[in-house]
Coordinates of C-alpha atoms in Angstrom, one line a residue:
M1 CA 44.7 3.4 43.5
A2 CA 42.1 3.4 46.3
D3 CA 39.6 0.6 46.5
A4 CA 36.4 1.4 44.6
T5 CA 34.2 0.3 47.5
A6 CA 36.0 2.3 50.1
G7 CA 33.4 5.0 50.2
Q8 CA 30.6 2.5 50.7
A9 CA 32.3 0.6 53.4
A10 CA 33.1 3.7 55.4
R11 CA 29.6 5.1 55.3
P12 CA 27.2 4.1 58.2
E13 CA 24.5 1.8 56.8
D14 CA 21.8 3.7 58.7
A15 CA 22.8 6.9 56.8
K16 CA 21.9 5.3 53.4
I17 CA 18.6 5.5 51.5
G18 CA 16.5 2.7 50.1
V19 CA 14.3 2.4 47.0
P20 CA 11.8 5.2 47.8
G21 CA 14.7 7.6 48.6
A22 CA 16.6 6.7 45.6
A23 CA 13.5 6.9 43.4
A24 CA 12.8 10.4 44.8
L25 CA 16.4 11.4 44.1
V26 CA 16.2 10.3 40.5
A27 CA 12.7 11.5 39.7
G28 CA 13.2 14.6 41.7
S29 CA 16.4 15.6 39.9
M30 CA 14.6 15.2 36.6
I31 CA 11.3 16.8 37.4
G32 CA 12.8 20.2 38.1
S33 CA 13.6 23.3 36.1
G34 CA 13.5 21.5 32.8
V35 CA 9.8 20.7 32.7
Y36 CA 8.9 24.1 34.0
L37 CA 11.0 26.3 31.7
L38 CA 11.4 24.1 28.6
P39 CA 8.0 25.0 27.1
A40 CA 9.3 28.6 26.9
T41 CA 12.7 27.5 25.5
M42 CA 10.9 25.6 22.8
G43 CA 8.3 28.3 22.1
A44 CA 10.4 29.8 19.3
I45 CA 10.7 26.3 17.6
G46 CA 6.9 25.7 17.9
S47 CA 4.7 22.8 18.8
I48 CA 6.7 20.6 16.4
S49 CA 9.1 20.3 19.3
I50 CA 6.8 17.6 20.7
L51 CA 8.6 15.3 18.2
G52 CA 11.8 16.4 20.0
W53 CA 10.4 15.3 23.3
I54 CA 9.7 11.8 21.8
V55 CA 13.3 11.5 20.5
A56 CA 14.7 12.7 23.8
T57 CA 12.6 10.1 25.7
L58 CA 13.9 7.3 23.4
A59 CA 17.4 8.5 24.0
A60 CA 16.9 8.7 27.7
L61 CA 15.5 5.1 27.8
A62 CA 18.4 3.8 25.7
I63 CA 21.0 5.5 28.0
A64 CA 19.1 4.4 31.1
G65 CA 19.4 0.8 29.8
V66 CA 23.2 1.2 29.7
F67 CA 23.2 2.1 33.4
V68 CA 21.0 -0.9 34.2
W69 CA 23.6 -3.2 32.6
L70 CA 26.5 -1.5 34.2
S71 CA 25.1 -1.3 37.7
A72 CA 24.5 -5.0 37.6
E73 CA 27.9 -5.9 36.1
V74 CA 30.1 -3.4 38.0
A75 CA 28.4 -3.7 41.4
G76 CA 31.4 -2.3 43.4
A77 CA 31.7 0.9 41.4
E78 CA 30.5 4.3 42.7
G79 CA 28.8 6.2 39.9
L80 CA 29.8 7.0 36.4
P81 CA 33.6 7.1 36.8
G82 CA 33.6 3.6 38.2
Y83 CA 31.4 2.3 35.4
V84 CA 33.7 3.8 32.7
Q85 CA 36.9 2.7 34.4
A86 CA 35.7 -0.9 34.5
G87 CA 35.6 -1.1 30.7
L88 CA 37.9 1.7 29.4
G89 CA 40.5 2.3 32.1
R90 CA 41.6 5.2 34.3
F91 CA 42.2 7.9 31.7
F92 CA 38.5 7.8 30.5
A93 CA 37.3 7.4 34.1
T94 CA 39.1 10.7 34.9
Q95 CA 37.5 12.3 31.8
T96 CA 34.1 11.1 32.9
A97 CA 34.5 12.3 36.5
V98 CA 35.5 15.8 35.4
L99 CA 32.8 16.1 32.7
F100 CA 30.0 14.7 34.8
W101 CA 31.1 16.7 37.8
T102 CA 31.3 19.9 35.8
S103 CA 27.8 19.2 34.3
C104 CA 26.4 18.7 37.7
W105 CA 27.5 21.9 39.3
A106 CA 27.0 24.0 36.2
G107 CA 23.5 22.6 35.8
T108 CA 22.8 23.3 39.4
V109 CA 23.3 27.0 38.7
A110 CA 20.7 26.8 35.9
I111 CA 18.2 25.2 38.3
A112 CA 18.9 27.8 40.9
L113 CA 18.3 30.5 38.2
A114 CA 14.9 28.9 37.5
A115 CA 14.0 29.0 41.2
A116 CA 15.1 32.7 41.4
G117 CA 13.0 33.4 38.3
A118 CA 9.9 31.8 40.0
A119 CA 10.6 34.0 43.0
G120 CA 10.7 37.0 40.8
F121 CA 7.3 36.0 39.3
L122 CA 5.9 36.1 42.9
V123 CA 7.8 39.1 44.2
P124 CA 8.5 41.5 41.3
A125 CA 11.3 43.2 43.2
L126 CA 13.3 40.0 43.0
A127 CA 13.1 40.0 39.2
E128 CA 15.6 42.9 39.0
P129 CA 19.0 41.4 37.9
T130 CA 21.0 42.2 41.1
A131 CA 18.3 40.9 43.4
R132 CA 17.8 37.8 41.2
L133 CA 21.6 37.1 41.4
A134 CA 21.5 37.4 45.2
T135 CA 18.5 35.1 45.4
T136 CA 20.2 32.6 43.2
V137 CA 23.3 32.5 45.4
G138 CA 21.1 32.2 48.5
I139 CA 19.3 29.2 47.1
L140 CA 22.6 27.5 46.3
W141 CA 24.0 27.9 49.8
A142 CA 20.7 26.8 51.4
A143 CA 21.0 23.6 49.4
V144 CA 24.6 23.1 50.7
G145 CA 23.2 23.5 54.3
L146 CA 20.6 20.9 53.8
C147 CA 23.1 18.4 52.2
W148 CA 25.3 18.9 55.3
L149 CA 22.6 17.3 57.4
G150 CA 23.0 14.1 55.4
P151 CA 21.4 12.1 52.5
R152 CA 18.2 11.4 54.4
A153 CA 17.5 15.2 54.8
V154 CA 18.0 15.5 51.1
A155 CA 15.7 12.6 50.3
R156 CA 13.0 14.1 52.6
T157 CA 13.4 17.5 50.9
E158 CA 13.2 15.9 47.5
G159 CA 10.1 13.8 48.5
F160 CA 8.3 16.9 49.9
T161 CA 9.1 19.3 47.1
L162 CA 8.5 16.6 44.4
G163 CA 5.0 16.2 45.7
V164 CA 4.4 19.9 45.8
G165 CA 6.1 20.4 42.5
L166 CA 4.2 17.7 40.7
L167 CA 0.9 19.6 41.3
P168 CA 1.3 22.1 38.4
V169 CA 2.7 19.4 36.1
I170 CA -0.2 17.1 36.9
L171 CA -2.7 19.9 36.5
A172 CA -1.3 20.8 33.1
A173 CA -1.2 17.1 32.0
T174 CA -4.8 16.5 33.1
V175 CA -7.0 19.7 33.7
G176 CA -4.9 21.6 31.1
W177 CA -6.4 19.5 28.4
V178 CA -9.8 21.0 29.2
F179 CA -8.5 24.3 28.0
F180 CA -6.5 22.9 25.1
R181 CA -7.2 24.4 21.7
S182 CA -6.2 22.4 18.6
D183 CA -6.2 25.6 16.5
V184 CA -3.6 27.2 18.8
F185 CA -1.4 24.1 18.8
L186 CA -1.6 23.7 15.0
A187 CA -1.0 27.4 14.3
S188 CA 2.2 27.2 16.4
W189 CA 3.4 24.0 14.8
N190 CA 6.5 25.5 13.0
P191 CA 6.4 29.3 13.0
T192 CA 9.9 29.8 11.7
G193 CA 9.6 27.2 8.9
L194 CA 12.5 25.0 10.1
S195 CA 13.2 21.7 8.3
L196 CA 12.1 18.6 10.1
D197 CA 15.6 17.5 11.0
K198 CA 16.6 20.9 12.3
A199 CA 13.4 21.4 14.4
V200 CA 13.6 17.9 15.9
G201 CA 17.4 18.1 16.5
A202 CA 17.2 21.4 18.3
S203 CA 14.2 20.6 20.4
A204 CA 15.5 17.1 21.3
L205 CA 18.7 18.6 22.7
N206 CA 16.7 21.1 24.7
A207 CA 14.3 18.5 25.9
F208 CA 17.1 16.1 26.9
W209 CA 18.0 18.6 29.7
A210 CA 14.9 17.6 31.5
F211 CA 16.1 14.0 31.6
L212 CA 19.4 14.8 33.2
G213 CA 19.3 13.0 36.5
M214 CA 18.5 9.6 35.2
E215 CA 21.9 8.5 36.4
C216 CA 21.6 10.2 39.9
A217 CA 21.1 6.9 41.7
A218 CA 24.3 5.6 40.0
A219 CA 26.3 8.7 40.7
A220 CA 25.3 8.6 44.3
A221 CA 25.4 4.8 44.7
G222 CA 27.4 5.2 47.9
V223 CA 24.4 6.6 49.7
V224 CA 22.0 3.9 48.3
R225 CA 21.3 0.6 50.1
N226 CA 21.9 -2.4 47.9
P227 CA 22.7 -0.4 44.8
T228 CA 22.9 -3.4 42.5
R229 CA 19.2 -3.9 42.9
N230 CA 17.9 -0.4 43.7
V231 CA 19.8 1.7 41.1
P232 CA 18.3 0.0 38.0
R233 CA 14.8 0.2 39.5
A234 CA 15.1 3.9 40.4
T235 CA 16.6 4.8 37.0
I236 CA 14.0 3.1 34.7
L237 CA 11.1 4.1 36.9
G238 CA 12.2 7.7 37.0
V239 CA 12.6 8.0 33.2
L240 CA 9.3 6.4 32.3
G241 CA 7.3 8.4 34.8
A242 CA 8.9 11.7 34.0
A243 CA 8.5 11.2 30.2
A244 CA 4.8 10.6 30.5
L245 CA 4.4 13.8 32.5
Y246 CA 6.6 15.9 30.3
I247 CA 4.9 15.1 27.0
A248 CA 1.4 15.4 28.3
A249 CA 2.0 18.6 30.2
T250 CA 4.0 20.3 27.4
S251 CA 1.5 19.4 24.8
A252 CA -1.4 20.8 26.8
I253 CA 0.5 24.1 27.4
M254 CA 1.3 24.4 23.7
G255 CA -2.5 24.2 23.1
I256 CA -3.2 27.0 25.6
L257 CA -0.5 29.6 24.8
P258 CA 0.6 30.5 21.3
A259 CA 4.2 30.0 20.4
E260 CA 5.1 33.7 20.4
V261 CA 3.7 34.0 24.0
L262 CA 5.6 30.9 25.1
A263 CA 8.8 32.2 23.6
T264 CA 8.8 35.2 25.9
S265 CA 7.5 33.6 29.1
D266 CA 9.6 33.3 32.2
A267 CA 7.1 31.0 33.9
P268 CA 5.1 29.1 31.2
F269 CA 3.1 26.9 33.7
G270 CA 2.1 30.0 35.6
D271 CA 1.2 31.9 32.5
A272 CA -0.8 29.0 31.2
A273 CA -2.7 28.8 34.5
R274 CA -3.3 32.5 34.6
A275 CA -4.6 32.5 31.0
A276 CA -6.9 29.6 31.7
L277 CA -8.0 30.1 35.3
G278 CA -6.9 33.5 36.5
A279 CA -4.0 35.3 38.3
A280 CA -4.4 33.6 41.7
L281 CA -3.9 30.2 40.3
G282 CA -0.9 31.5 38.3
A283 CA 0.7 32.7 41.5
A284 CA 0.0 29.3 43.2
I285 CA 1.7 27.5 40.3
A286 CA 4.7 29.8 40.5
A287 CA 5.0 29.0 44.2
C288 CA 5.0 25.3 43.4
T289 CA 7.7 25.9 40.8
F290 CA 9.9 27.7 43.3
L291 CA 9.6 24.9 45.9
R292 CA 10.3 22.2 43.3
T293 CA 13.3 23.9 41.7
G294 CA 14.7 24.7 45.2
G295 CA 14.4 21.0 46.1
C296 CA 16.0 20.0 42.8
V297 CA 19.0 22.3 43.6
T298 CA 19.4 20.3 46.9
G299 CA 19.4 16.9 45.1
W300 CA 21.9 18.0 42.5
T301 CA 24.2 19.6 45.2
L302 CA 24.3 16.1 46.9
V303 CA 25.1 14.5 43.5
V304 CA 28.0 17.1 42.9
A305 CA 29.5 16.2 46.3
E306 CA 29.0 12.5 45.9
T307 CA 30.5 12.5 42.4
S308 CA 33.7 14.1 43.5
R309 CA 33.9 12.0 46.6
G310 CA 33.3 8.7 44.7
A311 CA 35.8 9.7 42.1
A312 CA 38.4 10.5 44.7
D313 CA 37.8 7.2 46.5
Q314 CA 38.6 5.5 43.1
G315 CA 41.7 7.5 42.6
V316 CA 40.6 9.6 39.7
F317 CA 40.1 12.9 41.7
P318 CA 42.4 14.6 44.2
R319 CA 42.8 13.0 47.6
V320 CA 41.3 16.0 49.4
F321 CA 37.8 14.9 48.3
R322 CA 38.1 11.3 49.6
T323 CA 35.7 9.9 52.2
R324 CA 36.6 10.2 55.8
P325 CA 35.6 7.2 58.0
G326 CA 32.2 7.5 59.6
E327 CA 31.3 10.9 58.0
R328 CA 27.7 11.6 57.2
S329 CA 28.5 14.5 54.8
S330 CA 31.8 15.7 53.4
A331 CA 32.7 19.3 54.2
A332 CA 35.4 19.5 51.5
N333 CA 33.0 18.3 48.8
L334 CA 30.0 20.4 49.8
L335 CA 32.0 23.6 50.3
T336 CA 33.7 23.1 46.9
A337 CA 30.2 22.6 45.3
G338 CA 29.0 25.8 47.0
G339 CA 32.0 27.8 45.9
L340 CA 32.0 26.6 42.3
T341 CA 28.3 27.2 41.8
T342 CA 28.5 30.6 43.3
A343 CA 31.4 31.6 41.1
F344 CA 29.6 30.3 38.0
A345 CA 26.5 32.2 38.9
L346 CA 28.5 35.4 39.2
A347 CA 30.5 34.8 36.1
T348 CA 27.4 34.1 33.9
A349 CA 25.1 36.8 35.4
S350 CA 23.0 38.4 32.7
P351 CA 20.1 40.7 32.6
N352 CA 18.3 38.2 30.3
L353 CA 17.5 35.1 32.4
A354 CA 16.2 33.1 29.4
E355 CA 19.4 33.5 27.3
Q356 CA 21.6 32.6 30.3
F357 CA 19.5 29.6 31.1
S358 CA 19.4 28.3 27.5
T359 CA 23.2 28.6 27.1
I360 CA 23.9 26.7 30.3
I361 CA 21.4 23.9 29.8
N362 CA 22.6 23.0 26.3
A363 CA 26.2 23.0 27.3
V364 CA 25.4 20.9 30.3
S365 CA 23.4 18.5 28.3
L366 CA 26.3 18.0 25.9
L367 CA 28.7 17.4 28.8
S368 CA 26.4 14.7 30.1
I369 CA 26.0 13.1 26.7
Y370 CA 29.7 12.8 26.4
T371 CA 29.9 10.8 29.6
Y372 CA 26.9 8.6 28.5
V373 CA 28.8 7.7 25.3
L374 CA 31.8 6.7 27.4
A375 CA 29.6 4.6 29.6
A376 CA 28.1 2.9 26.5
L377 CA 31.6 2.2 25.2
S378 CA 32.6 0.7 28.5
L379 CA 29.6 -1.6 28.3
V380 CA 30.8 -2.7 24.9
R381 CA 34.1 -3.7 26.3
L382 CA 32.6 -5.4 29.3
A383 CA 30.1 -7.3 27.2
A384 CA 32.9 -9.5 25.9
R385 CA 32.6 -11.6 29.0
F386 CA 28.8 -12.0 28.8
T387 CA 27.0 -15.1 27.5
P388 CA 26.1 -14.8 23.8
G389 CA 22.5 -13.9 24.4
R390 CA 23.3 -11.2 27.0
R391 CA 26.2 -9.9 24.9
A392 CA 24.0 -9.3 21.9
A393 CA 21.4 -7.5 24.0
A394 CA 24.0 -5.4 25.8
L395 CA 25.7 -4.4 22.5
A396 CA 22.4 -3.5 20.9
N397 CA 21.5 -1.3 23.9
A398 CA 25.0 0.4 23.8
A399 CA 24.7 1.0 20.0
A400 CA 21.3 2.6 20.5
A401 CA 22.6 4.8 23.2
V402 CA 25.5 6.0 21.1
A403 CA 23.3 6.6 18.1
F404 CA 20.8 8.7 20.0
S405 CA 23.7 10.6 21.6
A406 CA 25.1 11.4 18.2
L407 CA 21.7 12.6 17.1
L408 CA 21.4 14.9 20.1
I409 CA 24.9 16.3 19.6
S410 CA 24.1 17.2 16.0
G411 CA 21.5 19.6 17.2
A412 CA 23.9 21.8 19.1
K413 CA 25.1 25.3 18.2
P414 CA 28.9 25.9 17.7
I415 CA 29.1 28.0 20.9
E416 CA 27.5 25.2 22.9
L417 CA 29.9 22.7 21.5
A418 CA 32.8 24.9 22.4
L419 CA 31.7 25.4 26.0
S420 CA 31.1 21.7 26.5
L421 CA 34.5 20.7 25.2
A422 CA 36.4 23.1 27.4
P423 CA 36.8 20.7 30.4
L424 CA 38.4 18.0 28.3
P425 CA 42.0 19.3 28.4
L426 CA 41.6 20.1 32.1
A427 CA 40.6 16.4 32.6
A428 CA 43.7 15.3 30.7
L429 CA 45.9 17.4 32.9
L430 CA 44.3 16.0 36.0
Y431 CA 44.9 12.5 34.8
L432 CA 48.6 13.2 34.1
R433 CA 49.0 14.7 37.6
L434 CA 47.3 11.7 39.2
R435 CA 49.4 9.3 37.1
R436 CA 52.6 10.8 38.3
R437 CA 51.5 10.7 41.9
D438 CA 50.0 7.2 41.7
P439 CA 51.6 5.2 38.8

């Protein structure tokens, strides 16, 4: 088995990013397509879905806490597979690597779809299914090209597009409240008459998609300077900041647009701006959405490449993905990321963007949740060597993460559960192959 720190040792120190870059990667990967499109996804549920946002935030904080413990205790590990392997062994590390890697590249397609949808809002000709598919593929490969330049180029792209992309979210979370109407919000509370547990469960799983990315600094620890210190800071800061914006902005939009309008919107922030302040501002908001989702695709493409590279360096992925000494970016990992996302975009192409997006994000959220449960169980095993006080705190954190994960999973549809479980047998086959090669 390769040494877990091989990737970090081989990477030039001046190619790594510090606290600002890591924070931009974490926050940037969260504040992407989720916050822009989820108000529309939740429109059919109603404004009761605000309760789902709160549950998803609590779940994200509990899971983020697990990563804080693990990043401090397993300082030499690169990302999720290393954290899981430290407590549960190589089999579950391989499962984690495959599940997380799959969730990353599949989720990247959903984000690229959101960017293509924003482009179609600005240029109606691009909203036609074939043109939208071509736009999606072009965005995916543009992200590969930026990642090829190295992690600093990705961090700069994230930083720039995060600043631009925050504009519509901040406007909705602040100025949007000027146009907020309580009667609209209350009339849209529960239009389909769902029970409280079903409404909260479904909306919490949808909302959790917006928090995927909280572990990006951990997954890409090989490109972060002093990850033991910087990964926890970036993770917690990203979750808290994103949650505040999500809840404020979504609440404001639900008081501007009725639930039935939100449910059919391809660009809820743009539609809300158009309803409140006119078509010109709606177009400006759509442009910001396009830039932010495009930047988010770049960040996730780097995470896809770094996840496969880190897993290969630890011996839980094929050797072809391992780090080459002195390389700034990995051709094998980036080209694989581009090829898989392109194939998935083609395979899932649909005339209805909203349905395609919803199916992908819920399956991806479940894949990520499975890896978070494994990380929490790894922490339980590792906590045996903690002092009594630290052990109790770590176990409580792990228990909360598992409980919230179970709650989120309970809100999934059968088809989403089936799609999310599909990679598990493939991960088991990969483990058997690696075990025969490297007993």
